[in-house]
Coordinates of C-alpha atoms in Angstrom, one line a residue:
M3 CA 4.8 -79.5 26.8
I4 CA 1.7 -81.8 26.3
P5 CA -0.7 -82.3 29.2
I6 CA -0.5 -86.1 29.0
T7 CA -2.1 -86.8 32.4
S8 CA -5.3 -85.1 31.5
A9 CA -6.4 -88.2 29.8
A10 CA -6.1 -90.3 33.0
D11 CA -7.5 -88.1 35.6
R12 CA -4.1 -86.7 36.7
C13 CA -3.2 -90.0 38.3
V14 CA 0.4 -90.6 37.6
S15 CA 0.4 -94.2 38.5
R16 CA -2.5 -94.9 36.2
V17 CA -0.6 -93.2 33.3
H18 CA 2.5 -95.3 34.0
D19 CA 0.4 -98.4 34.0
E20 CA -1.4 -97.5 30.8
W21 CA 1.8 -96.3 29.2
F22 CA 3.8 -99.6 29.8
A23 CA 0.7 -101.7 28.9
D24 CA 0.1 -100.2 25.5
E25 CA 2.5 -97.2 24.7
E26 CA 1.0 -96.7 21.1
K27 CA -2.6 -96.3 22.5
V28 CA -1.6 -93.7 25.0
R29 CA 0.4 -91.8 22.4
D30 CA -2.5 -91.8 20.0
A31 CA -4.8 -90.7 22.7
V32 CA -2.8 -87.6 23.7
G33 CA -1.2 -86.8 20.3
L34 CA 2.3 -87.6 21.4
L35 CA 4.3 -88.7 18.2
E36 CA 7.3 -90.9 18.4
K37 CA 8.9 -89.1 15.4
P38 CA 8.0 -86.3 12.9
L39 CA 5.7 -87.2 10.0
V40 CA 7.4 -84.8 7.7
D41 CA 10.7 -83.3 7.7
F42 CA 10.7 -79.6 8.6
S43 CA 13.6 -78.0 6.7
T44 CA 15.2 -74.9 8.4
D45 CA 16.8 -73.8 5.1
G46 CA 15.2 -72.1 2.1
E47 CA 11.5 -71.4 1.5
L48 CA 8.3 -73.4 2.5
T49 CA 4.7 -73.2 1.7
C50 CA 2.1 -72.6 4.5
G51 CA -0.4 -75.5 4.6
I52 CA -3.4 -73.1 5.4
C53 CA -2.8 -70.0 3.2
F54 CA -0.4 -71.6 0.7
E55 CA 1.8 -68.6 0.7
T56 CA 5.5 -69.1 0.5
F57 CA 7.7 -68.0 3.4
L58 CA 11.3 -68.2 4.6
S59 CA 11.6 -71.1 7.1
D60 CA 12.2 -69.0 10.0
K61 CA 8.8 -67.4 9.5
L62 CA 7.0 -70.8 9.7
H63 CA 6.4 -73.0 12.7
A64 CA 5.5 -76.7 13.2
A65 CA 4.3 -79.0 16.0
A66 CA 6.1 -82.3 16.5
C67 CA 4.6 -83.7 13.4
G68 CA 6.6 -81.2 11.3
H69 CA 3.8 -79.8 9.2
P70 CA 4.7 -76.0 8.5
F71 CA 2.3 -73.2 8.9
C72 CA 2.9 -69.4 8.9
E73 CA 2.8 -67.3 12.1
S74 CA -0.3 -65.5 11.0
C75 CA -2.2 -68.6 10.3
W76 CA -1.0 -70.3 13.6
E77 CA -2.2 -67.2 15.5
G78 CA -5.7 -67.3 13.9
Y79 CA -6.0 -71.0 14.4
I80 CA -5.0 -70.9 18.1
T81 CA -7.0 -67.9 18.9
T82 CA -10.2 -69.4 17.4
A83 CA -9.7 -72.6 19.4
I84 CA -9.2 -70.8 22.7
N85 CA -12.3 -68.6 22.1
D86 CA -14.3 -71.8 21.5
G87 CA -13.6 -73.0 25.1
P88 CA -11.6 -75.5 27.1
G89 CA -11.5 -77.9 24.2
C90 CA -8.4 -76.0 23.2
L91 CA -6.5 -78.1 25.7
M92 CA -6.8 -81.0 23.3
L93 CA -5.8 -78.9 20.2
R94 CA -4.4 -80.8 17.5
C95 CA -2.2 -79.9 14.3
P96 CA -4.2 -77.9 11.6
D97 CA -3.5 -80.5 9.1
P98 CA -6.8 -82.7 8.8
S99 CA -4.8 -85.9 8.7
C100 CA -2.7 -85.2 11.6
K101 CA -3.4 -85.9 15.3
A102 CA -0.1 -84.3 16.8
A103 CA -0.9 -82.3 20.0
I104 CA -0.3 -78.6 20.1
G105 CA 1.4 -78.1 23.5
Q106 CA 1.6 -75.1 25.9
D107 CA 5.0 -74.2 24.5
M108 CA 3.4 -73.4 21.0
I109 CA 0.6 -71.5 22.7
N110 CA 3.2 -69.4 24.6
L111 CA 5.2 -68.9 21.4
L112 CA 2.4 -67.9 19.1
A113 CA -0.7 -66.7 20.8
P114 CA -1.4 -63.2 21.9
D115 CA -1.1 -62.3 25.6
K116 CA -4.9 -62.3 26.1
D117 CA -5.3 -65.8 24.6
R118 CA -2.3 -67.1 26.5
H119 CA -3.8 -66.1 29.9
K120 CA -7.2 -67.6 28.8
Y121 CA -5.5 -70.8 27.8
T122 CA -3.6 -70.9 31.2
S123 CA -6.9 -70.4 33.1
Y124 CA -8.5 -73.3 31.1
F125 CA -5.4 -75.5 31.9
V126 CA -5.5 -74.7 35.7
R127 CA -9.2 -75.2 35.8
S128 CA -8.8 -78.6 34.1
Y129 CA -6.1 -79.6 36.5
V130 CA -8.3 -78.6 39.5
E131 CA -11.4 -80.3 38.2
D132 CA -9.8 -83.5 37.2
N133 CA -7.8 -83.8 40.5
R134 CA -9.7 -85.6 43.3
K135 CA -7.4 -84.0 45.8
T136 CA -8.1 -80.4 44.6
K137 CA -11.2 -78.3 44.7
W138 CA -12.0 -74.7 44.1
C139 CA -12.8 -72.6 47.1
P140 CA -16.7 -72.2 47.1
A141 CA -16.5 -68.7 48.8
P142 CA -18.0 -66.0 46.5
G143 CA -15.4 -64.3 44.5
C144 CA -12.6 -66.4 45.6
D145 CA -10.4 -67.8 42.8
Y146 CA -8.1 -70.1 44.9
A147 CA -7.9 -73.9 44.6
V148 CA -7.4 -75.9 47.7
N149 CA -5.4 -79.1 48.0
F150 CA -6.6 -81.7 50.3
V151 CA -4.1 -83.4 52.6
V152 CA -5.0 -87.0 53.1
G153 CA -4.9 -88.2 56.7
S154 CA -5.6 -84.8 58.3
G155 CA -8.4 -86.4 60.4
N156 CA -11.4 -84.4 59.3
Y157 CA -12.9 -82.9 56.1
D158 CA -12.6 -79.2 57.2
V159 CA -10.2 -77.3 55.0
N160 CA -9.1 -73.7 55.1
C161 CA -8.5 -71.4 52.1
R162 CA -6.1 -68.6 51.8
C163 CA -9.0 -66.3 51.6
C164 CA -9.9 -67.2 55.2
Y165 CA -13.0 -69.2 54.2
S166 CA -13.3 -72.7 55.7
F167 CA -15.4 -75.4 54.2
C168 CA -16.2 -79.1 54.3
W169 CA -14.2 -81.1 51.6
N170 CA -17.0 -83.8 51.6
C171 CA -20.1 -81.7 51.0
A172 CA -18.7 -78.2 50.0
E173 CA -20.7 -76.4 52.6
E174 CA -19.0 -74.2 55.0
A175 CA -16.9 -76.0 57.6
H176 CA -19.3 -77.6 60.1
R177 CA -17.5 -79.7 62.7
P178 CA -18.7 -81.4 65.0
V179 CA -21.8 -81.9 62.9
D180 CA -21.9 -84.5 60.1
C181 CA -22.7 -83.6 56.5
E182 CA -26.2 -85.3 56.6
T183 CA -27.3 -83.2 59.6
V184 CA -25.9 -80.0 57.9
S185 CA -27.9 -80.8 54.8
K186 CA -31.3 -81.4 56.9
W187 CA -30.6 -78.2 58.8
V188 CA -29.9 -76.0 55.7
L189 CA -32.9 -77.5 54.0
K190 CA -35.1 -76.8 57.1
N191 CA -33.9 -73.2 57.2
S192 CA -35.0 -72.6 53.6
A193 CA -38.0 -74.9 53.5
E194 CA -41.6 -73.8 53.1
S195 CA -42.5 -76.3 55.9
E196 CA -41.5 -73.7 58.6
N197 CA -43.8 -71.1 56.9
M198 CA -46.7 -73.6 57.0
N199 CA -45.9 -74.3 60.7
W200 CA -46.0 -70.5 61.5
I201 CA -49.3 -70.1 59.6
L202 CA -50.7 -73.0 61.5
A203 CA -49.6 -71.9 64.8
N204 CA -50.4 -68.2 64.4
S205 CA -53.4 -68.0 62.1
K206 CA -56.8 -69.5 61.4
P207 CA -58.8 -69.9 58.0
C208 CA -61.6 -67.8 57.3
P209 CA -64.7 -70.1 57.6
R210 CA -66.1 -68.8 54.3
C211 CA -63.2 -68.4 51.9
K212 CA -60.5 -70.4 53.8
R213 CA -57.9 -67.6 53.5
P214 CA -55.4 -67.8 56.6
I215 CA -56.0 -64.8 58.9
E216 CA -53.5 -63.6 61.5
K217 CA -55.2 -62.1 64.7
N218 CA -53.3 -58.9 65.4
Q219 CA -55.7 -57.2 68.1
G220 CA -57.2 -58.3 71.2
C221 CA -60.9 -58.4 70.1
M222 CA -62.3 -61.7 69.1
H223 CA -64.4 -60.0 66.4
I224 CA -62.7 -60.9 63.1
T225 CA -63.4 -59.3 59.6
C226 CA -62.0 -61.0 56.6
N227 CA -60.4 -58.9 53.8
P228 CA -62.3 -57.8 50.9
P229 CA -63.9 -59.2 48.7
C230 CA -65.0 -61.8 51.3
K231 CA -65.6 -59.4 54.3
F232 CA -67.0 -62.3 56.4
E233 CA -67.4 -61.4 60.2
F234 CA -66.6 -64.3 62.5
C235 CA -65.5 -65.2 66.0
W236 CA -61.9 -66.0 66.3
L237 CA -62.3 -68.7 68.9
C238 CA -65.2 -70.8 67.6
L239 CA -65.1 -69.5 64.0
G240 CA -68.9 -69.1 64.0
A241 CA -70.7 -66.2 62.4
W242 CA -70.4 -62.9 64.4
T243 CA -74.2 -62.4 63.9
E244 CA -74.7 -65.3 66.3
H245 CA -72.7 -63.7 69.0
G246 CA -73.5 -61.2 71.8
E247 CA -73.4 -60.7 75.5
K248 CA -74.9 -64.1 75.9
T249 CA -71.8 -65.7 74.3
G250 CA -69.3 -63.7 76.2
G251 CA -69.0 -60.5 74.4
F252 CA -66.0 -59.3 72.3
Y253 CA -63.2 -60.9 74.4
A254 CA -64.6 -64.4 75.1
C255 CA -66.7 -67.0 73.7
N256 CA -69.0 -69.3 75.7
R257 CA -69.7 -71.5 72.7
Y258 CA -66.0 -72.1 72.2
E259 CA -65.4 -73.1 75.9
A260 CA -68.5 -75.4 75.9
A261 CA -67.4 -77.0 72.6
K262 CA -63.9 -77.4 73.9
Q263 CA -65.2 -79.1 77.0
D264 CA -67.2 -81.5 74.7
G265 CA -63.9 -82.3 72.9
I266 CA -65.1 -80.8 69.5
Y267 CA -62.0 -78.6 69.1
D268 CA -59.5 -80.9 70.7
E269 CA -57.9 -82.3 67.5
T270 CA -57.6 -78.8 65.9
E271 CA -56.3 -77.2 69.0
K272 CA -53.8 -80.2 69.5
R273 CA -52.4 -79.7 66.0
R274 CA -52.2 -76.0 66.5
E275 CA -50.4 -76.4 69.9
M276 CA -48.0 -79.0 68.4
A277 CA -47.2 -76.7 65.5
K278 CA -46.6 -73.8 68.0
N279 CA -44.3 -75.9 70.1
S280 CA -42.4 -77.1 67.2
L281 CA -42.0 -73.6 65.8
E282 CA -40.9 -72.3 69.2
R283 CA -38.2 -75.1 69.5
Y284 CA -36.9 -74.5 66.0
T285 CA -36.7 -70.8 66.6
H286 CA -34.8 -71.3 69.9
Y287 CA -32.1 -73.1 68.1
Y288 CA -32.2 -71.2 64.8
E289 CA -31.8 -67.9 66.6
R290 CA -28.8 -69.0 68.5
W291 CA -27.3 -70.6 65.3
A292 CA -27.9 -67.2 63.4
T293 CA -26.6 -65.1 66.2
N294 CA -23.3 -67.0 66.4
Q295 CA -23.0 -66.7 62.7
S296 CA -23.6 -62.9 63.0
S297 CA -20.9 -62.7 65.7
R298 CA -18.5 -64.7 63.6
Q299 CA -18.9 -62.3 60.7
K300 CA -18.2 -59.4 63.0
A301 CA -15.2 -61.0 64.4
L302 CA -13.9 -61.5 60.9
V303 CA -14.3 -57.8 60.2
D304 CA -12.7 -57.0 63.6
L305 CA -9.7 -59.3 62.9
K306 CA -9.0 -57.6 59.5
K307 CA -9.2 -54.2 61.1
M308 CA -6.8 -55.5 63.9
Q309 CA -4.4 -56.7 61.3
T310 CA -4.4 -53.7 59.1
D311 CA -4.8 -50.8 61.7
D312 CA -5.1 -51.6 65.4
I313 CA -1.9 -53.7 65.9
E314 CA 0.3 -51.0 64.5
K315 CA -1.5 -48.4 66.7
L316 CA -1.3 -50.6 69.8
S317 CA 2.4 -51.2 69.0
D318 CA 3.2 -47.5 69.1
I319 CA 1.1 -46.9 72.3
Q320 CA 2.4 -49.7 74.4
C321 CA 6.0 -49.5 72.8
Q322 CA 5.8 -53.2 71.9
P323 CA 7.1 -54.6 68.7
E324 CA 4.3 -56.0 66.5
S325 CA 5.9 -59.6 66.7
Q326 CA 5.1 -59.4 70.5
L327 CA 1.4 -58.9 69.7
K328 CA 0.7 -62.0 67.9
F329 CA -1.2 -63.3 70.9
I330 CA -4.0 -60.9 70.0
I331 CA -4.2 -62.2 66.5
E332 CA -4.3 -65.8 67.9
A333 CA -7.0 -64.9 70.2
W334 CA -9.2 -63.5 67.4
L335 CA -8.6 -66.5 65.2
Q336 CA -9.6 -68.7 68.0
I337 CA -12.9 -66.6 68.6
I338 CA -13.6 -67.1 64.8
E339 CA -13.1 -70.7 65.0
C340 CA -15.1 -71.2 68.2
R341 CA -18.0 -69.1 66.9
R342 CA -18.2 -71.4 64.0
V343 CA -18.2 -74.5 66.1
L344 CA -20.7 -73.1 68.5
K345 CA -23.0 -72.2 65.8
W346 CA -23.1 -75.7 64.5
T347 CA -23.6 -77.2 68.0
Y348 CA -27.1 -75.7 67.8
A349 CA -28.0 -77.7 64.8
Y350 CA -26.6 -80.7 66.6
G351 CA -28.8 -80.0 69.7
F352 CA -31.9 -79.5 67.6
Y353 CA -31.6 -83.1 66.2
I354 CA -30.9 -84.9 69.5
P355 CA -34.0 -87.2 70.0
D356 CA -36.4 -86.1 72.7
H357 CA -36.2 -89.3 74.6
E358 CA -32.5 -89.1 75.1
H359 CA -32.7 -86.8 78.1
G360 CA -29.4 -87.7 79.6
K361 CA -27.6 -87.1 76.3
R362 CA -29.3 -83.8 75.9
Q363 CA -28.4 -82.8 79.5
F364 CA -24.7 -83.7 79.1
F365 CA -24.7 -81.9 75.6
E366 CA -26.2 -78.7 77.0
Y367 CA -23.6 -78.9 79.9
L368 CA -20.6 -79.1 77.6
Q369 CA -22.0 -76.5 75.2
G370 CA -22.6 -74.2 78.1
E371 CA -19.1 -74.6 79.5
A372 CA -17.7 -73.8 76.0
E373 CA -19.9 -70.9 75.5
S374 CA -19.0 -69.4 78.8
G375 CA -15.4 -69.7 78.0
L376 CA -15.8 -68.1 74.6
E377 CA -17.8 -65.2 76.0
R378 CA -15.0 -64.6 78.5
L379 CA -12.4 -64.7 75.7
H380 CA -14.4 -62.4 73.3
Q381 CA -15.0 -59.9 76.0
C382 CA -11.3 -59.8 76.9
A383 CA -10.2 -59.5 73.3
E384 CA -12.8 -56.9 72.5
K385 CA -13.5 -54.6 75.4
E386 CA -10.5 -55.0 77.7
L387 CA -8.2 -54.5 74.7
Q388 CA -9.8 -51.1 73.9
L389 CA -8.4 -49.8 77.2
Y390 CA -4.8 -50.5 76.1
S391 CA -5.6 -49.3 72.4
N392 CA -7.0 -46.0 73.7
A393 CA -4.3 -45.4 76.4
K394 CA -2.2 -42.3 76.1
G395 CA 1.1 -44.2 76.8
P396 CA 2.5 -47.5 77.8
S397 CA 0.4 -49.4 80.5
D398 CA 2.1 -50.9 83.6
D399 CA -0.1 -54.0 83.4
F400 CA 0.0 -54.7 79.8
N401 CA 1.9 -57.9 80.3
E402 CA -0.7 -59.1 82.8
F403 CA -3.2 -58.6 80.1
R404 CA -1.0 -60.5 77.7
T405 CA -0.9 -63.4 80.1
K406 CA -4.7 -63.2 80.7
L407 CA -5.6 -63.1 77.0
A408 CA -3.2 -65.9 76.1
G409 CA -4.4 -68.0 78.9
L410 CA -8.1 -67.5 77.9
T411 CA -7.3 -68.4 74.4
S412 CA -5.7 -71.7 75.6
V413 CA -8.5 -72.6 77.9
T414 CA -11.1 -71.8 75.4
K415 CA -9.4 -73.7 72.7
N416 CA -9.2 -76.7 75.1
Y417 CA -13.0 -76.5 75.9
F418 CA -14.0 -76.4 72.3
E419 CA -11.5 -79.4 71.4
N420 CA -13.2 -81.4 74.1
L421 CA -16.6 -80.4 73.0
V422 CA -16.1 -81.3 69.3
R423 CA -14.3 -84.5 70.3
A424 CA -17.3 -85.6 72.4
L425 CA -20.0 -84.6 69.8
E426 CA -18.0 -86.3 67.0
N427 CA -18.1 -89.5 69.1
G428 CA -21.8 -89.2 69.7
L429 CA -21.4 -88.7 73.5
P430 CA -20.9 -92.4 73.8
D431 CA -20.3 -92.5 77.6
V432 CA -23.7 -90.9 78.4
S433 CA -26.7 -93.2 78.5
S434 CA -30.1 -91.8 78.1
H435 CA -31.1 -93.1 81.6
G436 CA -28.0 -92.9 83.5
A437 CA -26.6 -89.5 83.1
C438 CA -29.0 -87.7 85.7
I439 CA -28.1 -90.4 88.2
R440 CA -24.4 -89.9 87.6
N441 CA -24.7 -86.2 87.9
K442 CA -26.6 -86.6 91.3
S443 CA -24.0 -89.3 92.4
S444 CA -21.0 -87.0 91.7
K445 CA -22.5 -84.2 93.5
S446 CA -23.4 -86.1 96.7
L447 CA -19.8 -87.6 96.7
G448 CA -18.2 -84.3 95.9
G449 CA -17.4 -83.5 99.5
K450 CA -15.7 -86.8 100.0
H451 CA -13.4 -86.8 96.9
K452 CA -12.1 -83.4 95.7
G453 CA -12.4 -83.3 91.8
A454 CA -14.2 -86.5 91.2
S455 CA -16.2 -89.4 92.8
S456 CA -15.3 -93.0 92.5
S457 CA -17.6 -95.8 91.7
E458 CA -17.5 -99.4 93.0
S459 CA -16.6 -100.7 89.5
G460 CA -13.4 -98.9 89.5
Q461 CA -14.4 -96.0 87.3
W462 CA -14.7 -92.5 88.5
A463 CA -17.2 -89.8 87.7
C464 CA -16.0 -86.3 87.0
E465 CA -17.4 -83.8 89.5
R466 CA -17.5 -81.0 86.9
C467 CA -19.1 -82.8 83.8
T468 CA -20.3 -86.0 85.3
L469 CA -18.6 -88.2 82.6
V470 CA -17.7 -91.7 84.0
N471 CA -13.9 -92.1 83.1
P472 CA -11.9 -95.4 83.2
R473 CA -9.9 -96.2 86.3
S474 CA -6.6 -95.5 84.7
A475 CA -7.4 -91.9 83.6
T476 CA -5.8 -89.2 85.8
I477 CA -7.9 -86.4 84.2
C478 CA -11.5 -86.3 82.7
Q479 CA -11.5 -87.3 79.1
V480 CA -14.0 -84.3 78.3
C481 CA -13.3 -81.4 80.6
D482 CA -9.6 -82.2 81.8
Q483 CA -10.7 -81.9 85.4
G484 CA -8.1 -83.7 87.6
H485 CA -9.1 -86.9 89.4

């Protein structure tokens, strides 16, 4: 077998086109001969072309070209090529004048087991890396390759190892956030700019040596570290020798207050305040992003434990076949997926422009509804399930628990599908100036029309999420609230 498609990026149609356009050129490129160059006789004795020893014909082998070589020389030639790296996939006949390819059938016949496995790994790697629809899973320690199904609607793919990643950027799966936002967020999380913001917001430079100093006590009397040892006032940065009872003592500084009133410290304070606000805002979103990431990792561990130990135990206690307990696994899989989505919504929220108040308000509403549903599902799957796992015998209300958990799984899935759809569409139905007005209108009209409020234009605003829906819609396009 000769890997002919490797020369054309594994594109079968392209190989066909090139083959029929210039068959001889393709044959020459891949080492595929039309007929043997020499006759390989299977009778009598032949001379090996490498060691020049004479052997019976059944002790020699030849590629499609017919040049005979003994088994020992073949093994050494193939082993050397494989140890040299992936170039062995384009291995040619040992005869210097011959370009005949050495296919995998020759490798399997003549190479030792270790070398065969190495050759196969090179071949598989070559296939994956040359195929535009196949990629290696980027999860640490994973050896699986993933095939992308065209027309799936998004770039998130799932590996057999349970890791999900984005086909487009190879980061972990990040719907509903686009790759550009993910790139900015990941860079921000690792950038030195946040360290500088923290330094600016929480420290001041020593007036003498300019080294940043963090104030960790209440007193305004600051002493710089050796060798500087300069003593100064934290508020006005003046020398401490110029301070005393007249300037406010140890916990205040009249000089600073007077200078502040005169506008001397305005620009510096503004910069420090802006840095502090920026840091606090970033911290708000990052902490929630990281918390959901941590919760997702814990849920993955819980799911594995559930699959390996807990389901069997629960099956014995509740006298239920394991096939009837799949609803629990489905709930945990939904929790894991929702934690991932919720995590990335905080990156989405961080980059919503400050002036788009209506969009932010609507986003936070959708996020809050989805998060509340997820917390209810997570609590049911984690804490309430323990009651049945720790029971001494079958529980009378276990079927009620099954209905509850399955229902929460379905509702939570619906919440998050709506959230993802809305964010991927950019919340197009919410204007920066009109969302708050629609919110007030829907509440004021809520008593007149159960479930929704109608507008004069024929559209109707959902009472639950305030989205303005088209007249023909019978349920809200975001939260599925009935009209």
